[in-house]
Amino acid sequence: MNEDRDAVLHAVSSAVLAVTRHLSVREVLQVIVRSAQQLLDARYAALGVPDDDGAFAEFVAEGITDEEWEAIGPMPRQHGMLGAMLREGTPVRLPDIRRDPRFEYWPRAHPVLKDFLGVPIRDGDQVLGIIFLSNKRTPGGFTEADQRLLVMFAAHAAIALTNARLYERGRELTLVEERTRMARELHDAVTQKLFSLRLTAQAASWLVTRDPGRAVEELARVERLAGEALAELRAVIVELRPAELDRHGLAETLRKHVSLLDRLHPASFTFEGAPICELEPATEVAVLRVAQEALHNASRHSGARVVNVWLGCERDRVVLEVRDDGTGFDVAAAAGRGLGIASMEDRAQVLGGSVRVTSETGHGTSVRMEVPT
């Protein structure tokens, strides 16, 4: 039993560390589910956090591929065994879930579940969610000892989940404060500059027929003011942190963006994310923007059939790679083609990192970004 407790503590520590690494609620849920699956040697594991509309605000699973998820269809509702567990708030251990009267059905593409173990994740009297396992790999199904372990794990998982929610709410409040500050900066810096630009343009217009020489000077001033306003506007925009990063974290935000591109374009867009190390907010923004720029280029210019995005950590650096099998191009000659290479390089260099673009005509393109963590 001591060994079992050590395994639980190790699994719980992974979930707690997921919170301290500034991961989103969804990423913490994924750590919890993966840890429980490995801990009790189950083929399938899932965790659902209910919403107020009879569905689930979050639902994560292990043991099911992305293709199987697509075939299964929409997120499950609070019916059948899942609904009963939420209502009853007690552990359920069954040799065959299909023979229980609380079981209703599952979609046609859903994997067949047999032996079943589920427990509520509680915070006092409130059920935060349910975690359940099915199809234990070890013959004999789930045991009473397995149930005690999962109950113990769920109690600690509740702490990790609560802390993750509190952390996200704190980040949201910080985001609101930051956006308010940015709005003030935008008003103070750019608005005044644009006002001056408008007055100078009016003066130039009035002088065109009366004093062409002075009109030229005023137009030169218009050009300078416009450049300064553009530079200040870009500086403010670059600092704005997308709200999706605070809600979902970098990996999930990028995964959702890639999934959207996959639905919108004939090419196949895929995302592979290794465990992410702790990143500063500015680093998350820079990595996301570079990924979006590279994906925009791949979708618009490459003619690729397959575009793959990989995100992970190697030693003390976060690494992003965007690869496509498109037509490729001459990198040296692309400086003036509006592909945003200089912008990507600038974002990485500001953080002490680098962006390397490699391409060969007819053999696709690779964008690799490396930034210290």
mmCIF file of C-alpha atoms in Angstrom:
data_model
loop_
_atom_site.group_PDB
_atom_site.id
_atom_site.type_symbol
_atom_site.label_atom_id
_atom_site.label_comp_id
_atom_site.label_asym_id
_atom_site.label_seq_id
_atom_site.Cartn_x
_atom_site.Cartn_y
_atom_site.Cartn_z
ATOM 1 C CA MET A 1 0.000 0.000 0.000
ATOM 2 C CA ASN A 2 2.907 2.336 0.637
ATOM 3 C CA GLU A 3 4.011 1.885 -2.963
ATOM 4 C CA ASP A 4 0.472 2.711 -4.109
ATOM 5 C CA ARG A 5 0.463 5.844 -1.985
ATOM 6 C CA ASP A 6 3.834 6.866 -3.427
ATOM 7 C CA ALA A 7 2.425 6.429 -6.925
ATOM 8 C CA VAL A 8 -0.584 8.584 -6.035
ATOM 9 C CA LEU A 9 1.594 11.297 -4.528
ATOM 10 C CA HIS A 10 3.797 11.292 -7.616
ATOM 11 C CA ALA A 11 0.754 11.574 -9.886
ATOM 12 C CA VAL A 12 -0.752 14.322 -7.749
ATOM 13 C CA SER A 13 2.508 16.236 -7.733
ATOM 14 C CA SER A 14 2.412 16.258 -11.540
ATOM 15 C CA ALA A 15 -1.025 17.874 -11.444
ATOM 16 C CA VAL A 16 0.028 20.424 -8.830
ATOM 17 C CA LEU A 17 3.179 21.266 -10.786
ATOM 18 C CA ALA A 18 1.015 21.774 -13.855
ATOM 19 C CA VAL A 19 -0.628 24.656 -12.005
ATOM 20 C CA THR A 20 2.654 26.167 -10.858
ATOM 21 C CA ARG A 21 3.921 26.049 -14.464
ATOM 22 C CA HIS A 22 1.161 28.529 -15.331
ATOM 23 C CA LEU A 23 -0.807 26.058 -17.421
ATOM 24 C CA SER A 24 -4.492 26.512 -18.239
ATOM 25 C CA VAL A 25 -7.338 24.662 -16.540
ATOM 26 C CA ARG A 26 -7.641 22.354 -19.559
ATOM 27 C CA GLU A 27 -3.962 21.458 -19.444
ATOM 28 C CA VAL A 28 -4.236 20.711 -15.709
ATOM 29 C CA LEU A 29 -7.206 18.441 -16.450
ATOM 30 C CA GLN A 30 -5.151 16.620 -19.073
ATOM 31 C CA VAL A 31 -2.349 16.048 -16.573
ATOM 32 C CA ILE A 32 -4.851 14.685 -14.030
ATOM 33 C CA VAL A 33 -6.466 12.294 -16.527
ATOM 34 C CA ARG A 34 -3.155 11.060 -17.916
ATOM 35 C CA SER A 35 -1.809 10.468 -14.408
ATOM 36 C CA ALA A 36 -4.913 8.541 -13.335
ATOM 37 C CA GLN A 37 -4.833 6.400 -16.473
ATOM 38 C CA GLN A 38 -1.215 5.433 -15.888
ATOM 39 C CA LEU A 39 -1.693 5.016 -12.146
ATOM 40 C CA LEU A 40 -4.476 2.435 -12.480
ATOM 41 C CA ASP A 41 -3.412 0.881 -15.792
ATOM 42 C CA ALA A 42 -6.598 1.737 -17.685
ATOM 43 C CA ARG A 43 -7.007 1.810 -21.424
ATOM 44 C CA TYR A 44 -9.431 4.740 -21.281
ATOM 45 C CA ALA A 45 -9.656 7.680 -18.879
ATOM 46 C CA ALA A 46 -11.739 10.837 -18.951
ATOM 47 C CA LEU A 47 -12.631 13.838 -16.838
ATOM 48 C CA GLY A 48 -15.630 16.086 -17.252
ATOM 49 C CA VAL A 49 -16.341 19.473 -15.686
ATOM 50 C CA PRO A 50 -20.096 20.221 -15.937
ATOM 51 C CA ASP A 51 -21.608 23.491 -17.070
ATOM 52 C CA ASP A 52 -25.028 24.932 -16.183
ATOM 53 C CA ASP A 53 -26.673 23.920 -19.467
ATOM 54 C CA GLY A 54 -26.668 20.147 -19.150
ATOM 55 C CA ALA A 55 -23.347 19.656 -20.956
ATOM 56 C CA PHE A 56 -19.674 19.909 -20.005
ATOM 57 C CA ALA A 57 -17.590 23.072 -19.918
ATOM 58 C CA GLU A 58 -14.493 20.898 -20.254
ATOM 59 C CA PHE A 59 -14.129 17.244 -21.196
ATOM 60 C CA VAL A 60 -10.741 15.623 -21.715
ATOM 61 C CA ALA A 61 -9.873 11.995 -22.347
ATOM 62 C CA GLU A 62 -6.914 9.677 -22.794
ATOM 63 C CA GLY A 63 -6.838 6.594 -24.995
ATOM 64 C CA ILE A 64 -8.844 8.142 -27.849
ATOM 65 C CA THR A 65 -7.173 9.533 -30.958
ATOM 66 C CA ASP A 66 -8.106 12.820 -32.629
ATOM 67 C CA GLU A 67 -9.623 10.861 -35.513
ATOM 68 C CA GLU A 68 -11.797 8.865 -33.113
ATOM 69 C CA TRP A 69 -12.925 12.082 -31.415
ATOM 70 C CA GLU A 70 -13.968 13.492 -34.783
ATOM 71 C CA ALA A 71 -15.968 10.341 -35.521
ATOM 72 C CA ILE A 72 -17.642 10.317 -32.085
ATOM 73 C CA GLY A 73 -19.006 13.806 -32.595
ATOM 74 C CA PRO A 74 -20.097 16.543 -30.162
ATOM 75 C CA MET A 75 -19.062 16.751 -26.520
ATOM 76 C CA PRO A 76 -21.172 14.446 -24.284
ATOM 77 C CA ARG A 77 -24.181 15.672 -22.343
ATOM 78 C CA GLN A 78 -24.987 15.083 -18.677
ATOM 79 C CA HIS A 79 -27.020 11.923 -19.256
ATOM 80 C CA GLY A 80 -26.683 8.240 -18.464
ATOM 81 C CA MET A 81 -23.929 7.245 -16.092
ATOM 82 C CA LEU A 82 -22.213 10.650 -16.331
ATOM 83 C CA GLY A 83 -25.376 12.438 -15.265
ATOM 84 C CA ALA A 84 -26.014 9.924 -12.478
ATOM 85 C CA MET A 85 -22.500 10.412 -11.079
ATOM 86 C CA LEU A 86 -22.945 14.178 -11.070
ATOM 87 C CA ARG A 87 -26.287 13.890 -9.279
ATOM 88 C CA GLU A 88 -25.330 11.179 -6.795
ATOM 89 C CA GLY A 89 -21.760 12.327 -6.127
ATOM 90 C CA THR A 90 -20.599 8.854 -5.061
ATOM 91 C CA PRO A 91 -17.999 6.432 -6.498
ATOM 92 C CA VAL A 92 -19.142 3.856 -9.049
ATOM 93 C CA ARG A 93 -17.290 0.575 -9.701
ATOM 94 C CA LEU A 94 -18.801 -1.895 -12.171
ATOM 95 C CA PRO A 95 -17.643 -5.105 -13.877
ATOM 96 C CA ASP A 96 -19.617 -4.058 -16.998
ATOM 97 C CA ILE A 97 -21.097 -0.577 -17.360
ATOM 98 C CA ARG A 98 -23.437 -1.766 -20.107
ATOM 99 C CA ARG A 99 -25.372 -3.913 -17.620
ATOM 100 C CA ASP A 100 -26.069 -1.063 -15.190
ATOM 101 C CA PRO A 101 -29.590 0.461 -15.421
ATOM 102 C CA ARG A 102 -28.097 3.961 -15.315
ATOM 103 C CA PHE A 103 -26.273 3.330 -18.596
ATOM 104 C CA GLU A 104 -28.134 4.648 -21.648
ATOM 105 C CA TYR A 105 -26.061 4.641 -24.825
ATOM 106 C CA TRP A 106 -22.974 6.002 -26.494
ATOM 107 C CA PRO A 107 -22.424 7.205 -30.081
ATOM 108 C CA ARG A 108 -21.841 4.611 -32.777
ATOM 109 C CA ALA A 109 -18.126 5.459 -33.117
ATOM 110 C CA HIS A 110 -17.558 5.451 -29.329
ATOM 111 C CA PRO A 111 -15.134 2.764 -28.085
ATOM 112 C CA VAL A 112 -16.767 -0.132 -26.241
ATOM 113 C CA LEU A 113 -16.370 0.300 -22.484
ATOM 114 C CA LYS A 114 -16.707 -2.630 -20.121
ATOM 115 C CA ASP A 115 -15.279 -2.545 -16.581
ATOM 116 C CA PHE A 116 -15.732 0.925 -15.139
ATOM 117 C CA LEU A 117 -14.497 2.988 -12.197
ATOM 118 C CA GLY A 118 -15.628 6.556 -11.631
ATOM 119 C CA VAL A 119 -15.444 8.981 -8.711
ATOM 120 C CA PRO A 120 -16.566 12.576 -8.205
ATOM 121 C CA ILE A 121 -14.063 15.390 -7.816
ATOM 122 C CA ARG A 122 -15.469 17.365 -4.905
ATOM 123 C CA ASP A 123 -14.845 20.660 -3.197
ATOM 124 C CA GLY A 124 -16.838 20.272 -0.005
ATOM 125 C CA ASP A 125 -20.444 19.618 -1.039
ATOM 126 C CA GLN A 126 -19.852 20.842 -4.600
ATOM 127 C CA VAL A 127 -19.061 18.342 -7.347
ATOM 128 C CA LEU A 128 -16.440 20.036 -9.524
ATOM 129 C CA GLY A 129 -16.330 17.189 -11.997
ATOM 130 C CA ILE A 130 -16.106 13.446 -12.461
ATOM 131 C CA ILE A 131 -13.133 11.301 -13.328
ATOM 132 C CA PHE A 132 -13.606 7.799 -14.635
ATOM 133 C CA LEU A 133 -11.572 4.933 -16.036
ATOM 134 C CA SER A 134 -12.543 1.944 -18.144
ATOM 135 C CA ASN A 135 -11.128 -1.272 -19.561
ATOM 136 C CA LYS A 136 -8.377 -2.039 -17.074
ATOM 137 C CA ARG A 137 -5.488 -3.706 -18.865
ATOM 138 C CA THR A 138 -4.765 -6.048 -15.963
ATOM 139 C CA PRO A 139 -7.238 -8.972 -16.033
ATOM 140 C CA GLY A 140 -9.972 -8.961 -13.411
ATOM 141 C CA GLY A 141 -11.206 -5.389 -13.697
ATOM 142 C CA PHE A 142 -10.948 -2.631 -11.116
ATOM 143 C CA THR A 143 -10.586 -3.588 -7.474
ATOM 144 C CA GLU A 144 -11.639 -2.033 -4.194
ATOM 145 C CA ALA A 145 -8.025 -0.944 -3.731
ATOM 146 C CA ASP A 146 -8.178 0.782 -7.143
ATOM 147 C CA GLN A 147 -11.275 2.652 -5.987
ATOM 148 C CA ARG A 148 -9.587 3.840 -2.784
ATOM 149 C CA LEU A 149 -6.610 5.071 -4.809
ATOM 150 C CA LEU A 150 -8.793 6.963 -7.279
ATOM 151 C CA VAL A 151 -10.831 8.539 -4.472
ATOM 152 C CA MET A 152 -7.591 9.683 -2.837
ATOM 153 C CA PHE A 153 -6.314 10.981 -6.162
ATOM 154 C CA ALA A 154 -9.590 12.805 -6.898
ATOM 155 C CA ALA A 155 -9.408 14.608 -3.534
ATOM 156 C CA HIS A 156 -6.001 16.018 -4.416
ATOM 157 C CA ALA A 157 -7.057 16.636 -8.018
ATOM 158 C CA ALA A 158 -9.816 18.884 -6.651
ATOM 159 C CA ILE A 159 -7.154 21.075 -5.060
ATOM 160 C CA ALA A 160 -5.185 21.253 -8.309
ATOM 161 C CA LEU A 161 -8.322 22.084 -10.297
ATOM 162 C CA THR A 162 -9.452 24.768 -7.830
ATOM 163 C CA ASN A 163 -6.010 26.351 -7.814
ATOM 164 C CA ALA A 164 -5.887 26.334 -11.614
ATOM 165 C CA ARG A 165 -9.245 28.111 -11.780
ATOM 166 C CA LEU A 166 -8.109 30.697 -9.253
ATOM 167 C CA TYR A 167 -4.898 31.224 -11.211
ATOM 168 C CA GLU A 168 -6.798 31.735 -14.464
ATOM 169 C CA ARG A 169 -9.163 34.218 -12.821
ATOM 170 C CA GLY A 170 -6.169 36.099 -11.462
ATOM 171 C CA ARG A 171 -4.654 36.190 -14.931
ATOM 172 C CA GLU A 172 -7.939 37.464 -16.362
ATOM 173 C CA LEU A 173 -7.996 40.313 -13.843
ATOM 174 C CA THR A 174 -4.394 41.117 -14.705
ATOM 175 C CA LEU A 175 -5.340 41.058 -18.386
ATOM 176 C CA VAL A 176 -8.158 43.561 -17.815
ATOM 177 C CA GLU A 177 -5.777 45.884 -15.971
ATOM 178 C CA GLU A 178 -3.180 45.516 -18.724
ATOM 179 C CA ARG A 179 -5.684 46.256 -21.475
ATOM 180 C CA THR A 180 -6.855 49.358 -19.593
ATOM 181 C CA ARG A 181 -3.245 50.537 -19.376
ATOM 182 C CA MET A 182 -2.765 49.851 -23.082
ATOM 183 C CA ALA A 183 -5.904 51.815 -23.926
ATOM 184 C CA ARG A 184 -4.541 54.803 -22.026
ATOM 185 C CA GLU A 185 -1.201 54.516 -23.817
ATOM 186 C CA LEU A 186 -2.979 54.214 -27.161
ATOM 187 C CA HIS A 187 -4.991 57.330 -26.464
ATOM 188 C CA ASP A 188 -2.086 59.368 -25.072
ATOM 189 C CA ALA A 189 0.520 58.435 -27.650
ATOM 190 C CA VAL A 190 -1.198 57.638 -30.933
ATOM 191 C CA THR A 191 -4.307 59.836 -30.751
ATOM 192 C CA GLN A 192 -2.282 62.993 -30.157
ATOM 193 C CA LYS A 193 0.062 62.080 -32.981
ATOM 194 C CA LEU A 194 -2.841 61.531 -35.383
ATOM 195 C CA PHE A 195 -4.377 64.849 -34.361
ATOM 196 C CA SER A 196 -1.100 66.624 -35.187
ATOM 197 C CA LEU A 197 -0.908 64.739 -38.472
ATOM 198 C CA ARG A 198 -4.404 65.872 -39.446
ATOM 199 C CA LEU A 199 -3.656 69.538 -38.703
ATOM 200 C CA THR A 200 -0.385 69.374 -40.656
ATOM 201 C CA ALA A 201 -2.145 67.770 -43.638
ATOM 202 C CA GLN A 202 -4.749 70.552 -43.598
ATOM 203 C CA ALA A 203 -2.006 73.175 -43.529
ATOM 204 C CA ALA A 204 -0.222 71.523 -46.454
ATOM 205 C CA SER A 205 -3.463 71.452 -48.435
ATOM 206 C CA TRP A 206 -3.991 75.179 -47.818
ATOM 207 C CA LEU A 207 -0.389 76.008 -48.862
ATOM 208 C CA VAL A 208 -0.308 73.965 -52.091
ATOM 209 C CA THR A 209 -1.430 76.898 -54.275
ATOM 210 C CA ARG A 210 -0.167 79.728 -52.047
ATOM 211 C CA ASP A 211 3.335 78.584 -51.078
ATOM 212 C CA PRO A 212 4.332 75.302 -52.776
ATOM 213 C CA GLY A 213 7.739 75.276 -51.049
ATOM 214 C CA ARG A 214 6.224 75.373 -47.575
ATOM 215 C CA ALA A 215 3.580 72.839 -48.688
ATOM 216 C CA VAL A 216 6.353 70.385 -49.535
ATOM 217 C CA GLU A 217 7.866 70.909 -46.066
ATOM 218 C CA GLU A 218 4.502 70.312 -44.416
ATOM 219 C CA LEU A 219 3.972 67.130 -46.471
ATOM 220 C CA ALA A 220 7.387 65.877 -45.355
ATOM 221 C CA ARG A 221 6.258 66.520 -41.779
ATOM 222 C CA VAL A 222 3.048 64.588 -42.487
ATOM 223 C CA GLU A 223 5.129 61.625 -43.652
ATOM 224 C CA ARG A 224 7.286 61.767 -40.525
ATOM 225 C CA LEU A 225 4.322 62.013 -38.167
ATOM 226 C CA ALA A 226 2.567 59.129 -39.940
ATOM 227 C CA GLY A 227 5.679 56.976 -39.527
ATOM 228 C CA GLU A 228 5.930 57.825 -35.837
ATOM 229 C CA ALA A 229 2.228 57.098 -35.270
ATOM 230 C CA LEU A 230 2.546 53.766 -37.059
ATOM 231 C CA ALA A 231 5.583 52.811 -34.997
ATOM 232 C CA GLU A 232 3.850 53.691 -31.727
ATOM 233 C CA LEU A 233 0.673 51.868 -32.751
ATOM 234 C CA ARG A 234 2.656 48.731 -33.579
ATOM 235 C CA ALA A 235 4.447 48.929 -30.228
ATOM 236 C CA VAL A 236 1.127 49.015 -28.389
ATOM 237 C CA ILE A 237 -0.418 46.218 -30.460
ATOM 238 C CA VAL A 238 2.604 43.935 -30.004
ATOM 239 C CA GLU A 239 2.253 44.207 -26.234
ATOM 240 C CA LEU A 240 -1.424 43.260 -26.260
ATOM 241 C CA ARG A 241 -1.803 39.686 -25.078
ATOM 242 C CA PRO A 242 -4.490 37.636 -26.846
ATOM 243 C CA ALA A 243 -7.249 36.660 -24.411
ATOM 244 C CA GLU A 244 -7.089 33.056 -25.677
ATOM 245 C CA LEU A 245 -3.656 32.636 -24.116
ATOM 246 C CA ASP A 246 -5.040 33.402 -20.677
ATOM 247 C CA ARG A 247 -8.037 31.126 -21.116
ATOM 248 C CA HIS A 248 -6.328 28.139 -22.738
ATOM 249 C CA GLY A 249 -2.540 28.521 -22.565
ATOM 250 C CA LEU A 250 -0.128 28.557 -25.504
ATOM 251 C CA ALA A 251 -0.365 24.916 -26.605
ATOM 252 C CA GLU A 252 -4.163 24.769 -26.581
ATOM 253 C CA THR A 253 -4.517 28.193 -28.260
ATOM 254 C CA LEU A 254 -2.185 27.113 -31.044
ATOM 255 C CA ARG A 255 -3.912 23.733 -31.359
ATOM 256 C CA LYS A 256 -7.280 25.462 -31.786
ATOM 257 C CA HIS A 257 -5.817 27.830 -34.389
ATOM 258 C CA VAL A 258 -4.339 24.930 -36.371
ATOM 259 C CA SER A 259 -7.625 23.006 -36.125
ATOM 260 C CA LEU A 260 -9.491 26.007 -37.531
ATOM 261 C CA LEU A 261 -7.089 26.275 -40.468
ATOM 262 C CA ASP A 262 -7.519 22.556 -41.119
ATOM 263 C CA ARG A 263 -11.281 23.067 -41.481
ATOM 264 C CA LEU A 264 -10.966 26.178 -43.648
ATOM 265 C CA HIS A 265 -8.308 25.024 -46.125
ATOM 266 C CA PRO A 266 -7.993 22.029 -48.456
ATOM 267 C CA ALA A 267 -4.510 21.283 -47.090
ATOM 268 C CA SER A 268 -4.089 19.110 -43.994
ATOM 269 C CA PHE A 269 -2.992 21.148 -40.942
ATOM 270 C CA THR A 270 -1.778 19.134 -37.947
ATOM 271 C CA PHE A 271 -0.496 20.081 -34.505
ATOM 272 C CA GLU A 272 1.782 18.122 -32.211
ATOM 273 C CA GLY A 273 2.556 19.543 -28.781
ATOM 274 C CA ALA A 274 5.111 18.124 -26.391
ATOM 275 C CA PRO A 275 4.891 19.114 -22.685
ATOM 276 C CA ILE A 276 5.504 22.855 -22.462
ATOM 277 C CA CYS A 277 7.960 24.367 -20.021
ATOM 278 C CA GLU A 278 7.153 27.503 -18.027
ATOM 279 C CA LEU A 279 7.134 30.574 -20.273
ATOM 280 C CA GLU A 280 6.943 34.274 -19.639
ATOM 281 C CA PRO A 281 3.796 35.983 -21.020
ATOM 282 C CA ALA A 282 5.853 37.941 -23.578
ATOM 283 C CA THR A 283 7.396 34.698 -24.841
ATOM 284 C CA GLU A 284 3.968 33.078 -25.265
ATOM 285 C CA VAL A 285 2.765 36.041 -27.325
ATOM 286 C CA ALA A 286 5.883 36.021 -29.522
ATOM 287 C CA VAL A 287 5.686 32.271 -30.204
ATOM 288 C CA LEU A 288 1.990 32.499 -31.043
ATOM 289 C CA ARG A 289 2.508 35.449 -33.411
ATOM 290 C CA VAL A 290 5.385 33.745 -35.234
ATOM 291 C CA ALA A 291 3.322 30.580 -35.584
ATOM 292 C CA GLN A 292 0.395 32.562 -36.985
ATOM 293 C CA GLU A 293 2.661 34.378 -39.464
ATOM 294 C CA ALA A 294 4.259 31.138 -40.638
ATOM 295 C CA LEU A 295 0.868 29.419 -40.957
ATOM 296 C CA HIS A 296 -0.525 32.381 -42.882
ATOM 297 C CA ASN A 297 2.355 32.118 -45.354
ATOM 298 C CA ALA A 298 1.898 28.360 -45.678
ATOM 299 C CA SER A 299 -1.841 28.625 -46.300
ATOM 300 C CA ARG A 300 -1.608 31.549 -48.744
ATOM 301 C CA HIS A 301 1.605 31.039 -50.673
ATOM 302 C CA SER A 302 3.001 27.496 -50.378
ATOM 303 C CA GLY A 303 0.461 25.375 -52.241
ATOM 304 C CA ALA A 304 1.157 22.702 -49.619
ATOM 305 C CA ARG A 305 -0.849 19.533 -49.121
ATOM 306 C CA VAL A 306 0.383 19.032 -45.546
ATOM 307 C CA VAL A 307 1.364 21.632 -42.932
ATOM 308 C CA ASN A 308 2.644 20.429 -39.567
ATOM 309 C CA VAL A 309 3.188 22.464 -36.400
ATOM 310 C CA TRP A 310 5.341 21.178 -33.541
ATOM 311 C CA LEU A 311 5.706 22.931 -30.184
ATOM 312 C CA GLY A 312 7.865 21.747 -27.314
ATOM 313 C CA CYS A 313 10.875 22.315 -25.107
ATOM 314 C CA GLU A 314 14.453 21.265 -25.751
ATOM 315 C CA ARG A 315 16.743 21.781 -22.790
ATOM 316 C CA ASP A 316 16.248 25.406 -21.698
ATOM 317 C CA ARG A 317 14.520 26.622 -24.881
ATOM 318 C CA VAL A 318 10.994 26.565 -26.242
ATOM 319 C CA VAL A 319 10.961 25.408 -29.865
ATOM 320 C CA LEU A 320 8.346 26.021 -32.540
ATOM 321 C CA GLU A 321 8.511 24.385 -35.960
ATOM 322 C CA VAL A 322 6.130 24.967 -38.861
ATOM 323 C CA ARG A 323 6.790 22.705 -41.848
ATOM 324 C CA ASP A 324 5.014 22.373 -45.171
ATOM 325 C CA ASP A 325 5.494 20.264 -48.307
ATOM 326 C CA GLY A 326 4.705 23.130 -50.678
ATOM 327 C CA THR A 327 6.487 24.705 -53.598
ATOM 328 C CA GLY A 328 9.183 26.388 -51.510
ATOM 329 C CA PHE A 329 10.971 29.607 -52.407
ATOM 330 C CA ASP A 330 14.321 31.364 -52.520
ATOM 331 C CA VAL A 331 14.746 32.667 -48.960
ATOM 332 C CA ALA A 332 17.455 35.157 -49.913
ATOM 333 C CA ALA A 333 15.248 36.744 -52.544
ATOM 334 C CA ALA A 334 12.124 36.856 -50.350
ATOM 335 C CA ALA A 335 12.973 39.954 -48.280
ATOM 336 C CA GLY A 336 10.647 42.195 -50.244
ATOM 337 C CA ARG A 337 7.811 39.725 -50.799
ATOM 338 C CA GLY A 338 5.870 40.577 -47.637
ATOM 339 C CA LEU A 339 6.301 37.152 -46.033
ATOM 340 C CA GLY A 340 6.983 38.663 -42.606
ATOM 341 C CA ILE A 341 10.361 36.969 -42.174
ATOM 342 C CA ALA A 342 11.955 40.101 -40.740
ATOM 343 C CA SER A 343 9.041 40.515 -38.322
ATOM 344 C CA MET A 344 9.380 36.921 -37.114
ATOM 345 C CA GLU A 345 13.116 37.344 -36.652
ATOM 346 C CA ASP A 346 12.599 40.588 -34.719
ATOM 347 C CA ARG A 347 10.127 38.961 -32.314
ATOM 348 C CA ALA A 348 12.593 36.194 -31.503
ATOM 349 C CA GLN A 349 15.647 38.453 -31.225
ATOM 350 C CA VAL A 350 13.937 40.745 -28.714
ATOM 351 C CA LEU A 351 13.697 37.700 -26.415
ATOM 352 C CA GLY A 352 17.235 36.504 -27.071
ATOM 353 C CA GLY A 353 16.120 33.824 -29.501
ATOM 354 C CA SER A 354 16.198 33.168 -33.214
ATOM 355 C CA VAL A 355 14.060 32.250 -36.213
ATOM 356 C CA ARG A 356 15.518 30.192 -39.044
ATOM 357 C CA VAL A 357 13.638 29.865 -42.327
ATOM 358 C CA THR A 358 14.827 27.141 -44.668
ATOM 359 C CA SER A 359 13.273 26.425 -48.040
ATOM 360 C CA GLU A 360 14.081 24.963 -51.399
ATOM 361 C CA THR A 361 12.059 25.349 -54.552
ATOM 362 C CA GLY A 362 9.877 22.282 -54.934
ATOM 363 C CA HIS A 363 10.755 20.860 -51.510
ATOM 364 C CA GLY A 364 8.697 22.843 -49.012
ATOM 365 C CA THR A 365 9.528 25.275 -46.235
ATOM 366 C CA SER A 366 10.485 25.024 -42.569
ATOM 367 C CA VAL A 367 10.261 27.829 -39.978
ATOM 368 C CA ARG A 368 12.021 27.042 -36.704
ATOM 369 C CA MET A 369 11.880 29.411 -33.739
ATOM 370 C CA GLU A 370 13.961 28.956 -30.591
ATOM 371 C CA VAL A 371 13.604 31.201 -27.539
ATOM 372 C CA PRO A 372 15.134 30.834 -24.053
ATOM 373 C CA THR A 373 12.630 29.896 -21.348
#
